[in-house]
């Protein structure tokens, strides 16, 4: 039973078929190909707006390039203290952003709040000496497995607008948020004030497929230059585009996300029944429970695989991630294991 | 008929099968997987030495990270004036190298010579003000479609050693060089003094698969840090490793390279017969001929696709690249077209 | 009456005389001069140890270059949340450090504590994805006008040593700390585990004179390269060295610092008598008091000049800085003004 | 006898007096002071146009910040192969420019020609892969001691305009060019199409005083941010401004430059009479002669101090620099020495 990450899952059949279909064709390199053109059309339809699309191979690249293209190198970007860009990318947004500063802000259950954003501006502003706050990056769905509803987004963006910030969304698990909220991709992005989105397919069933979706059109030249000079322009880019085309077709992406969400829901309910405490509401495809050392050891002995981080009170937070390929059997096996081990003392 | 680049070819069956086989499996993310472990073993066998291997998605990443991990940010790297790192990567080696300087050197037919390297050291050395020459990057096979023989490499490396340079090889078309020279991968690298190699599979039949092969072991930590902070660590890295495993198995890589070389040879002979002038000897999978404007227009009207660059005398150099998927039919069609168009005036 | 900063003071006579004496001489450029050689000797005597000395023109350069030369670009440096490097240098340590991450830590009265440092290590460590903590930067005397005693330093350095951190001290007001503690420069640095010091003379009476004092010898080459490539090597560097020589001679630096400290002490006592609340103990040359808006306005109307920052409770923290040139008359005038305005409501 | 560089000279009395006058005053830090305001006025008068002025401490900072503020980080800047920015600043313009590429171009006697600039554009342009040429940097007076006349500048700028380049002038020895050409500062800059100038006073008699003079107004915010984040904003900046004020007053700067030029002229004539070959015309304050090894050794034995670089034919080029403080006695002593040593074989 594997719950370490949705990154450990394989490649879904729809994506694999799309790769195989593309494999037999020749086409132009570096994005000047038919698959990429079709992807731009497809995402313009999904987002109900003409968008620019830049396929890349990693989420770190998508996030960092999106921020680099929309913030000056001396700018600062507000984000949640647990944001992937802040804690899990070895400062790549700073490096690729030319010295960009990430400014972590607290918030319950992985979610930023308008009050916390506003509070970030109550600081000494020493003119040219002080990093100007120029951007906001939010994660949808969040690193705590929660999501922002449309009204949550709009309240955040109101603050952002008041301070003229550019708004980026890290959508490594955007599909899970769309599936969970029922809101449309448009409502969850430009219609609520998001300017640029990192749209991830890798965790949702692709092999290596992330796309920066530019909803505001004026950063395209800067983006293309940054992408190339940081080594993120793929020669056979059409195979990333093809992965997306397979993933998006017939709403496969939403079905896979819906399945992952359902598996997390089932897992969360089962663990609660087994006496465990949920640390965050289960809103997408991640479940967080508190474990003590003996329970963690017992779970691992039982074959469970997952990440933990210290909670500061002697216990550890276990993160359990489901994916498009998680089966009810795997979920039930972990619930059974948890029931057998019993709740932490 | 497509001769613009080997990047425009599709994915060979061996690689496609390897991806499909990996797709159905779960495994650890970020390189801690079985496919990557097997790749390290496979390449250690290929290179007859224990090597460290870092799979990435682009050749620019491979080259830039290799140079960043082996040169100080204030260093300078000698390379050929036509080197891909110098003219075709938008200064990515400088950006990823933290300010690294590329130092282009002339040489006939895309090849560096010991004399030209030596001459690069005859300059004013103003101590801390002067960029110290710390590295050498050579391309094998070269951007002019030629190759370095083992004795050529050794003569270059003698100069490099005398000045304590770290030696990098850009092996985007290393397979073509191995197939063409008959020398072993070991003889063409560490055995001749190459410390670190960018080994490309993408042009040779893979989808997006490049690997930095560290032949000297002491830069692994720096490499891993640079790779992550520049956004080049793939979550499902095992699919890059799987591409390599399919490509390397049963010497598919060398068969594909040998085929591409043979197609270029056939093309070169045909064009000479059609009265064209070869600008470089055809030693691997590229053919360069001089065209005037009417001839170039006639070729393009006839459906040929290729890159050109100005020769400075009114003519243009046309680059014709063959690949694993080029057919004799495609070659012969271009030769026929050339014959019909006649030689440039 | 000017209390905005010790940066607004002029140049002390000792420094001015040293500049004038040097002005009439020719000597080698870029640090290969007699004044710099004498400065290295002088500081080796002051620190009771052979040190390397790098004169530069700004404190931001000194701090950033010191950190860049001692931490890998992917490293992280613990510092106080109010540290000048963290809030007042527009991310220069990150920029010059090649992407270095500053990691702010809380602590009362501008001082780091061993517990807070230890707590910084209780975080998820996700290997190559997580910025490794590689350095500690402390400010002596602190941005809150307090200082670390030798025993405070040693307790901090114990934590640093346990985690193998390089220890930097920002000594923009090091002289004030030496004068205030009575401890020797050696005790306040290498003897307590500090590896590298930014020693500032500018605030203490010089024109533009900062020196990085390397107490551990192995970063000299990296330092020299970083200094040059960031534009901080002065051609007529000997005039920075000369400023230091004048400042250090006959302990002028300590007399000036002692005077500034005494003026702050007098100011603090006077303001307390006038009913104001000291926000930090007055231990060197800065006094911090809480003002409400009407009181602040009344002070400014009365001609006082100073910086404030929001306290979060409606009041503002006023920072009052004394210098080598502050007179008792200026101090008493501000105290009188404060008495006339009365304490905040 | 010292002819190594004008950097080895001391500080002229006018500058020293200005420093002393400023020393006794308090004033605001970081450029918000009266001296800087007066300098902006003074230089607006000198250049017959409203300019923005940014005083810094080094020429490398002035050049690098000027280029960083006017070119995108992925841009390329044409400059002469012997340009100080290209050969003597350890790639600082690249580092501070965020990865900017310097593109050296050949030209006789240190001067760029319109033809050479035009030729630089005859290259393969591979779109996003190719560094776009965005700027031109010329040195006035040049590193070979020559100067551009107004008509020379205009011919260069015609090419620059045709390609929409921003034009920077490195004016470390601008004063010498003004004195030598008789053209006005306006004619030598904005009136001939120069957008931004690094104006150096250090070599001309100041202690450490360089100013970026922005003739086109739209880069001020970017410039200020870059200056701060690279550590080049001085707290007591007013002392750099004061140096300039002393240097500019009553045309002291032009008198000093004229003297230095006259000394070079005298030296050049004397050396020719002594049988030496001038390698470049003596147009400002530098003289270049060819020496063989025995002659160089004899000169050094005789007490002469100067830099050389290899000429490639066994001989070395000796650079002899005069300054505001060079005396006829020093010049004649070197001429006598040369006469005694005799010409090289």
Tab-separated table of N, CA, C and O in Angstrom, chain B residues 4 27 61 199 205 278 306:
chain	number	residue	atom	x	y	z
B	4	UNK	N	15.359	18.898	-41.050
B	4	UNK	CA	15.647	20.055	-40.199
B	4	UNK	C	16.458	19.661	-38.979
B	4	UNK	O	17.387	20.350	-38.580
B	27	UNK	N	6.158	3.434	-8.279
B	27	UNK	CA	7.513	3.391	-7.704
B	27	UNK	C	7.835	4.752	-7.103
B	27	UNK	O	7.109	5.722	-7.325
B	61	UNK	N	19.656	21.530	-20.102
B	61	UNK	CA	19.797	21.279	-18.662
B	61	UNK	C	21.017	20.413	-18.393
B	61	UNK	O	21.814	20.700	-17.493
B	199	UNK	N	24.892	12.836	-21.949
B	199	UNK	CA	24.568	11.759	-22.879
B	199	UNK	C	23.131	11.919	-23.339
B	199	UNK	O	22.199	11.811	-22.538
B	205	UNK	N	16.196	8.785	-30.615
B	205	UNK	CA	15.021	7.921	-30.619
B	205	UNK	C	14.168	7.963	-29.371
B	205	UNK	O	13.084	7.400	-29.337
B	278	UNK	N	30.172	19.771	-50.520
B	278	UNK	CA	30.085	19.471	-49.080
B	278	UNK	C	30.963	20.464	-48.308
B	278	UNK	O	32.141	20.630	-48.637
B	306	UNK	N	14.789	22.308	-43.830
B	306	UNK	CA	16.144	22.290	-43.254
B	306	UNK	C	16.491	23.702	-42.770
B	306	UNK	O	15.818	24.667	-43.132
